[in-house]
Amino acid sequence: MSSPSENIHVIETAPHVYRQRFSVPTDYSVWFSRDVFSVRNPLLARSLSEGVPERPHRVCVLIDAGVAAAWALLGEMIQCYAHHHSTRMLLACPPEIVPGGEDCKNDPGLVTRLQQRLVDLKIDRHSFVIAIGGGAFLDLAGYVAATTHRGIRLIRMPTTVLAQDDSAIGVKNGVNAFGMKNLLGTFAPPHAVISDFCFLRTLSARDRVAGMAEAVKVASIRDRDFFAWMESNAARLRAFDDAAVEHLIRRCAELHMQHIAGGGDPFETGSARPLDYGHWAAHKLESLSQHDVRHGEAVAIGMSLDARYAELTGLLPAAHVERLVSLLSALGFALWHPALEMRCNGAGLALLAGLQEFREHLGGQLTVTMLTAIGSARDVHEIDHRRMQQAVEWLKLRSAGG
Ligand SMILES: NC(=O)c1ccc[n+]([C@@H]2O[C@H](COP(=O)([O-])OP(=O)(O)OC[C@H]3O[C@@H](n4cnc5c(N)ncnc54)[C@H](O)[C@@H]3O)[C@@H](O)[C@H]2O)c1
Ligand SMILES: [Zn+2]
């Protein structure tokens, strides 16, 4: 029999130091489906037992209020589904409706109320939270699940383009605090992700477009064929053609998953964050506009600014900037917001403070991803404020048709 210290891989390196080392494999499925709450669709019930013993699992279902408003019968359907699949799923209470949208990430009281609710319902680490909603709601619900009992199993059911193609398939959650985006949060892989394309039917025109920014982002830095596919299919995407949108979501999700698993830094301990292309400006613009701009809309603007900046510094040929900005415009993005021009006490652009905030959020050295061509990127560690201001002025002129 091996000794306890061998079992837990404690390495004695010096008389006064024990070095601890272990790794925890991470493994979860991202499903794409339709009519997930039809009793004939066993996917959710099966997912509850994936990798854990098969028995009736206690579940608390939380629904984004925006989704609940659009799908009036959703709560009843879920109860009916749980009844039909009672050998695997036991509702701790009827599905609960919780505020969604960016406001839900700005309300610390909501975090506490949800944590309290899970405790009252006796949802423990062997129970599940199933969160159904947009990216903001899933960030909130994920944070609540990850912090209560130090981690309750979470199944995410994203209902927006952005949540299905990006935010729900990763390992992060979080809420905004002290005027900063995503300041409080954890890295917590979900138990499973189930995307139901049917939910997208009720999405506003604005949110349909906004979620495509993350696909343009990941294609710009990683996959020029996917970028070219979006260029060729921009009219279908703009018209929200089902097949085109589903392809966009699946390819975008796949590229994000590949990066998280294969990029060598799933929990972002380093300073580089290529998937945050365009995001330093996006996060600041979201705050400056008091969340008048959706995340995806801000990312589209942030990418355009950084592309023009890259051109001004000789990193990116002008033709590639034009392709990026043209694709975003063809998809329906407005690439300007007045908050881009806000000043700090009458001095420099308030937007530029976003660079320092981005650095602080990542820790370490300032690292901003810049395109060198459509489909490839590199990191830079310094940003010339004067040139970035020129990029802002250019975007304003271009958006005004100048
Ligand atoms: N965790 C991550 O890795 C990550 C990555 C990218 C973005 N995000 C976050 O995602 C958030 C943006 O998410 P979003 O773009 O999904 O917006 P959102 O969550 O704000 O949703 C937009 C609106 O649509 C409503 N809604 C959601 N689904 C609906 C449906 N099917 N029908 C009708 N209405 C519906 C919501 O109630 C909300 O009012 C931001 O907070 C951003 O920071 C997180
Ligand atoms: Zn993003």
XYZ file of C-alpha atoms and ligand atoms in Angstrom:
447
model
C 0.000 0.000 0.000
C 1.282 3.502 -0.802
C 1.809 6.008 1.975
C -0.632 8.931 2.353
C 2.007 11.425 1.225
C 2.465 9.533 -2.057
C -1.257 9.581 -2.623
C -1.555 13.323 -2.378
C 1.714 14.046 -4.205
C 3.337 15.987 -1.412
C 6.985 16.396 -2.306
C 9.414 17.015 0.470
C 11.891 19.509 -1.006
C 13.473 20.753 2.203
C 12.992 19.996 5.876
C 10.701 23.003 6.333
C 8.802 22.958 2.973
C 6.169 20.568 1.675
C 5.319 21.252 -1.927
C 1.739 20.476 -2.899
C 0.811 19.577 -6.450
C -2.333 18.181 -8.019
C -4.396 18.780 -11.078
C -8.119 18.525 -11.536
C -9.208 17.461 -15.011
C -11.993 19.581 -16.452
C -14.529 18.059 -18.741
C -17.943 19.317 -19.758
C -20.204 19.124 -22.780
C -21.595 22.002 -24.810
C -24.780 20.791 -26.508
C -26.752 22.373 -29.319
C -30.367 21.412 -29.527
C -33.948 22.590 -30.058
C -37.065 22.355 -27.909
C -35.029 21.388 -24.897
C -38.094 21.348 -22.612
C -40.167 19.117 -24.841
C -40.705 15.998 -22.712
C -39.489 13.942 -25.668
C -36.063 15.603 -25.557
C -33.988 13.666 -22.973
C -30.892 15.872 -23.259
C -31.280 17.890 -20.063
C -32.321 14.902 -17.946
C -29.326 12.931 -19.216
C -26.967 15.852 -18.687
C -27.887 15.954 -15.009
C -26.459 12.441 -14.623
C -23.415 12.935 -16.848
C -20.367 12.036 -14.768
C -22.388 11.780 -11.549
C -24.600 9.003 -10.136
C -27.969 8.548 -11.796
C -30.705 9.457 -9.330
C -33.282 12.237 -8.946
C -31.071 15.318 -8.672
C -32.372 18.340 -6.791
C -32.528 21.330 -9.095
C -33.177 25.044 -8.735
C -34.091 26.640 -12.064
C -33.449 30.378 -12.427
C -34.864 32.190 -15.461
C -33.815 35.584 -16.853
C -36.902 37.832 -16.608
C -36.467 38.920 -20.239
C -36.712 35.280 -21.339
C -39.655 34.584 -19.036
C -41.518 37.567 -20.503
C -40.984 36.286 -24.043
C -41.820 32.654 -23.197
C -44.871 32.870 -20.955
C -45.308 29.089 -20.652
C -41.670 28.301 -19.946
C -42.116 27.770 -16.184
C -44.978 25.329 -16.749
C -43.058 23.489 -19.452
C -40.110 23.026 -17.103
C -42.380 21.667 -14.361
C -43.961 19.278 -16.820
C -40.499 18.209 -18.037
C -39.286 17.571 -14.480
C -42.432 15.559 -13.730
C -41.868 13.423 -16.835
C -38.168 12.899 -16.010
C -38.651 12.492 -12.260
C -36.146 9.632 -12.055
C -33.426 12.181 -12.804
C -34.752 15.618 -11.963
C -36.456 16.925 -8.834
C -37.390 20.601 -8.707
C -36.572 22.168 -5.329
C -39.167 24.867 -6.103
C -41.047 26.113 -9.173
C -38.720 27.904 -11.619
C -37.840 31.367 -10.326
C -37.773 34.513 -12.411
C -34.818 36.806 -11.748
C -33.980 40.187 -13.349
C -31.667 39.872 -16.365
C -29.731 42.219 -18.637
C -26.678 44.209 -17.572
C -28.552 45.775 -14.619
C -28.562 42.416 -12.846
C -24.755 42.525 -12.740
C -24.864 45.980 -11.141
C -26.968 45.027 -8.113
C -24.967 43.547 -5.207
C -28.223 43.007 -3.274
C -29.383 40.579 -5.934
C -26.302 38.391 -5.453
C -26.993 38.150 -1.735
C -30.701 37.470 -2.207
C -29.991 34.613 -4.615
C -27.333 33.103 -2.358
C -29.818 33.259 0.532
C -32.484 31.653 -1.641
C -30.221 28.711 -2.498
C -29.440 28.232 1.179
C -33.152 28.377 2.099
C -33.932 25.794 -0.574
C -31.152 23.565 0.797
C -29.435 23.467 -2.579
C -26.119 21.804 -1.753
C -22.979 20.883 -3.680
C -24.676 17.760 -5.037
C -27.674 19.725 -6.304
C -27.858 21.779 -9.479
C -28.573 25.335 -10.482
C -29.946 25.534 -14.013
C -29.638 29.086 -15.315
C -31.583 30.089 -18.427
C -30.836 33.481 -19.931
C -28.565 35.978 -21.612
C -24.869 36.473 -20.979
C -25.340 38.992 -18.184
C -27.805 36.800 -16.307
C -25.580 33.723 -16.723
C -22.598 35.688 -15.363
C -24.648 36.602 -12.294
C -26.147 33.140 -11.790
C -22.723 31.549 -12.326
C -21.196 33.791 -9.680
C -23.970 32.968 -7.220
C -23.638 29.226 -7.881
C -19.834 29.303 -7.651
C -19.751 31.186 -4.350
C -22.545 29.404 -2.484
C -21.156 26.384 -0.622
C -17.963 27.144 -2.607
C -19.501 25.797 -5.758
C -22.838 24.311 -6.738
C -23.077 22.409 -10.017
C -24.278 24.676 -12.784
C -25.988 23.942 -16.082
C -26.030 27.015 -18.306
C -28.754 27.426 -20.900
C -27.802 30.468 -22.960
C -30.620 32.259 -24.776
C -28.840 35.014 -26.728
C -26.479 34.831 -29.674
C -23.677 36.236 -27.540
C -24.220 33.778 -24.714
C -24.451 30.807 -27.106
C -21.445 31.726 -29.218
C -19.171 32.961 -26.441
C -19.995 33.775 -22.849
C -21.812 30.607 -21.726
C -19.348 28.094 -23.105
C -16.344 29.311 -21.092
C -15.203 29.125 -17.497
C -15.833 32.637 -16.221
C -18.598 34.339 -14.314
C -18.826 37.668 -12.561
C -20.645 40.843 -11.644
C -19.733 44.507 -11.986
C -18.550 46.391 -8.895
C -16.973 49.725 -7.928
C -17.718 51.089 -11.404
C -15.805 48.291 -13.147
C -16.991 45.499 -15.420
C -16.683 41.961 -14.091
C -14.644 43.033 -11.092
C -15.978 40.297 -8.809
C -16.102 36.794 -10.199
C -14.561 33.366 -10.339
C -13.273 30.828 -12.813
C -15.713 27.950 -12.476
C -16.329 25.435 -15.283
C -20.001 24.495 -15.681
C -21.368 20.976 -15.348
C -22.790 21.343 -18.870
C -23.980 23.936 -21.365
C -27.146 23.413 -23.388
C -27.919 25.869 -26.180
C -31.445 25.757 -27.531
C -31.612 27.639 -30.839
C -35.385 28.085 -30.462
C -34.829 30.709 -27.768
C -33.243 33.010 -30.337
C -36.600 33.496 -32.056
C -37.732 36.045 -29.476
C -34.484 37.963 -29.271
C -34.649 41.678 -30.099
C -33.163 42.810 -33.404
C -30.524 44.656 -31.437
C -29.370 41.587 -29.499
C -29.378 39.425 -32.605
C -26.776 41.688 -34.146
C -24.810 42.386 -30.944
C -23.904 38.740 -30.353
C -22.234 38.420 -33.740
C -19.409 40.748 -32.659
C -17.720 37.950 -30.730
C -17.743 35.773 -33.861
C -16.109 38.558 -35.874
C -13.605 38.919 -33.040
C -12.514 35.298 -32.862
C -12.436 34.995 -36.662
C -10.311 38.166 -36.913
C -7.652 36.840 -34.589
C -7.810 33.126 -35.404
C -9.662 32.028 -38.517
C -9.603 33.937 -41.784
C -11.756 31.303 -43.526
C -14.498 31.839 -40.984
C -14.104 35.581 -41.471
C -14.460 35.163 -45.237
C -17.514 32.972 -44.672
C -19.115 35.780 -42.642
C -18.294 38.282 -45.385
C -19.995 36.067 -47.976
C -22.973 35.439 -45.707
C -23.370 38.889 -44.170
C -26.772 39.464 -45.790
C -28.117 36.118 -44.485
C -26.724 36.838 -41.044
C -28.222 40.323 -41.054
C -31.591 38.771 -41.985
C -31.087 36.269 -39.127
C -31.360 33.256 -41.399
C -31.533 30.225 -39.054
C -28.945 28.069 -40.789
C -26.430 30.908 -41.132
C -26.818 32.025 -37.511
C -26.500 28.461 -36.225
C -23.307 27.957 -38.203
C -21.906 31.218 -36.816
C -22.744 30.213 -33.248
C -21.293 26.724 -33.511
C -18.039 27.777 -35.182
C -17.567 30.680 -32.783
C -18.225 28.446 -29.764
C -15.807 25.841 -31.126
C -13.030 28.407 -31.588
C -13.541 29.727 -28.066
C -13.467 26.206 -26.633
C -10.295 25.381 -28.552
C -8.646 28.480 -27.181
C -9.677 27.824 -23.584
C -8.526 24.194 -23.668
C -5.514 24.587 -25.940
C -4.295 28.116 -25.267
C -2.333 27.024 -22.210
C -3.962 29.441 -19.777
C -7.630 28.567 -19.145
C -7.756 30.516 -15.900
C -5.903 33.526 -17.302
C -2.937 33.629 -14.964
C -0.739 35.314 -17.583
C -1.137 38.815 -18.990
C -2.108 37.870 -22.543
C -5.773 37.525 -23.404
C -6.233 37.243 -27.153
C -9.951 36.489 -26.862
C -10.281 39.967 -25.424
C -9.386 41.612 -28.731
C -11.125 44.998 -28.788
C -12.201 44.582 -25.178
C -10.108 47.181 -23.349
C -12.093 49.913 -25.104
C -15.322 47.894 -25.048
C -15.366 47.508 -21.280
C -14.582 51.174 -20.736
C -17.192 52.273 -23.247
C -19.820 50.108 -21.554
C -19.078 51.847 -18.231
C -18.783 55.367 -19.719
C -22.110 54.972 -21.506
C -23.632 53.606 -18.281
C -24.403 50.422 -20.184
C -26.321 52.209 -22.885
C -24.105 50.178 -25.241
C -24.491 46.392 -25.271
C -21.347 44.344 -24.751
C -21.306 43.106 -28.344
C -21.880 46.595 -29.721
C -18.983 47.896 -27.631
C -16.734 45.061 -28.806
C -17.487 45.968 -32.444
C -16.420 49.559 -31.753
C -13.363 48.448 -29.748
C -12.177 46.167 -32.554
C -12.587 48.930 -35.152
C -10.559 51.360 -33.039
C -7.765 48.885 -32.457
C -7.693 47.950 -36.138
C -7.266 51.581 -37.160
C -4.639 52.026 -34.436
C -2.792 48.993 -35.798
C -2.872 50.559 -39.236
C -1.525 53.862 -37.873
C 1.375 52.038 -36.224
C 2.192 50.031 -39.338
C 1.006 46.664 -38.012
C -2.046 46.157 -40.205
C -2.556 46.973 -43.898
C -5.381 49.444 -44.578
C -7.275 46.932 -46.729
C -7.665 44.627 -43.704
C -9.036 47.476 -41.571
C -11.546 48.145 -44.309
C -12.618 44.500 -44.431
C -13.192 44.420 -40.677
C -15.143 47.667 -40.532
C -17.150 46.790 -43.649
C -18.140 43.398 -42.266
C -19.250 44.928 -38.966
C -21.289 47.558 -40.810
C -22.822 44.931 -43.102
C -23.905 42.922 -40.062
C -25.695 46.001 -38.749
C -23.326 47.487 -36.172
C -23.257 51.234 -35.553
C -19.586 51.949 -34.986
C -19.874 55.127 -32.984
C -21.127 56.229 -29.585
C -20.825 59.775 -28.137
C -19.274 58.401 -24.914
C -16.121 57.742 -26.970
C -15.496 61.492 -26.881
C -15.993 62.052 -23.156
C -13.115 63.895 -21.523
C -11.493 63.523 -18.069
C -11.866 66.939 -16.416
C -11.656 68.643 -19.781
C -8.323 66.947 -20.544
C -7.631 63.630 -22.343
C -10.177 61.126 -23.556
C -11.848 59.294 -20.667
C -11.812 56.169 -22.842
C -8.025 55.917 -22.560
C -8.277 55.231 -18.818
C -9.650 51.891 -20.002
C -6.103 50.832 -20.891
C -4.919 51.121 -17.305
C -8.060 49.440 -15.993
C -7.558 46.596 -18.473
C -3.976 46.171 -17.271
C -5.067 46.115 -13.652
C -7.787 43.582 -14.387
C -5.315 41.246 -16.070
C -2.475 41.999 -13.692
C 1.144 42.219 -14.830
C 2.192 43.986 -17.980
C -0.231 45.849 -20.262
C -0.976 43.383 -23.064
C -3.281 44.382 -25.884
C -3.990 42.125 -28.845
C -3.596 43.829 -32.230
C -4.344 42.392 -35.653
C -1.528 41.950 -38.133
C -3.887 40.577 -40.795
C -7.401 39.161 -40.867
C -6.897 35.841 -39.087
C -3.718 36.664 -37.191
C -2.747 38.844 -34.287
C 0.073 39.731 -31.942
C 0.394 41.352 -28.544
C 1.641 44.880 -27.961
C 2.639 46.250 -24.577
C 2.442 49.978 -25.141
C -0.258 52.141 -26.597
C 0.458 55.615 -27.969
C -2.430 57.719 -26.641
C -2.117 60.322 -29.377
C -2.482 57.702 -32.104
C -5.376 56.063 -30.314
C -7.071 59.453 -30.180
C -6.542 59.732 -33.934
C -8.217 56.346 -34.311
C -11.226 57.656 -32.341
C -11.420 60.747 -34.576
C -11.215 58.549 -37.674
C -14.031 56.316 -36.461
C -16.224 59.340 -35.822
C -15.631 60.711 -39.299
C -16.115 57.335 -40.930
C -19.350 56.702 -39.086
C -20.637 60.100 -40.127
C -19.952 59.061 -43.710
C -16.887 61.287 -43.992
N -18.383 35.165 -18.852
C -17.834 35.424 -20.012
O -16.848 34.801 -20.416
C -18.402 36.509 -20.888
C -17.968 36.634 -22.217
C -18.566 37.606 -23.038
C -19.565 38.429 -22.509
N -19.954 38.281 -21.205
C -21.010 39.135 -20.636
O -22.236 38.880 -21.305
C -23.082 40.020 -21.120
C -23.828 40.323 -22.404
O -24.689 39.251 -22.690
P -25.835 39.337 -23.814
O -25.294 39.981 -25.010
O -26.380 37.970 -23.886
O -26.871 40.390 -23.236
P -27.857 40.351 -21.995
O -27.629 39.173 -21.116
O -27.764 41.696 -21.365
O -29.290 40.156 -22.674
C -29.868 41.188 -23.428
C -31.384 41.275 -23.169
O -32.058 40.192 -23.795
C -32.955 39.551 -22.889
N -33.051 38.183 -23.368
C -32.167 37.168 -23.198
N -32.555 36.111 -23.930
C -33.709 36.438 -24.555
C -34.575 35.738 -25.457
N -34.288 34.515 -25.887
N -35.692 36.381 -25.883
C -35.950 37.655 -25.494
N -35.154 38.367 -24.656
C -34.041 37.755 -24.204
C -32.324 39.775 -21.539
O -33.299 39.721 -20.515
C -31.747 41.185 -21.695
O -32.734 42.141 -21.434
C -22.193 41.150 -20.657
O -22.414 41.385 -19.283
C -20.786 40.607 -20.852
O -19.860 41.153 -19.935
C -19.397 37.331 -20.404
Zn -16.725 39.816 -25.045
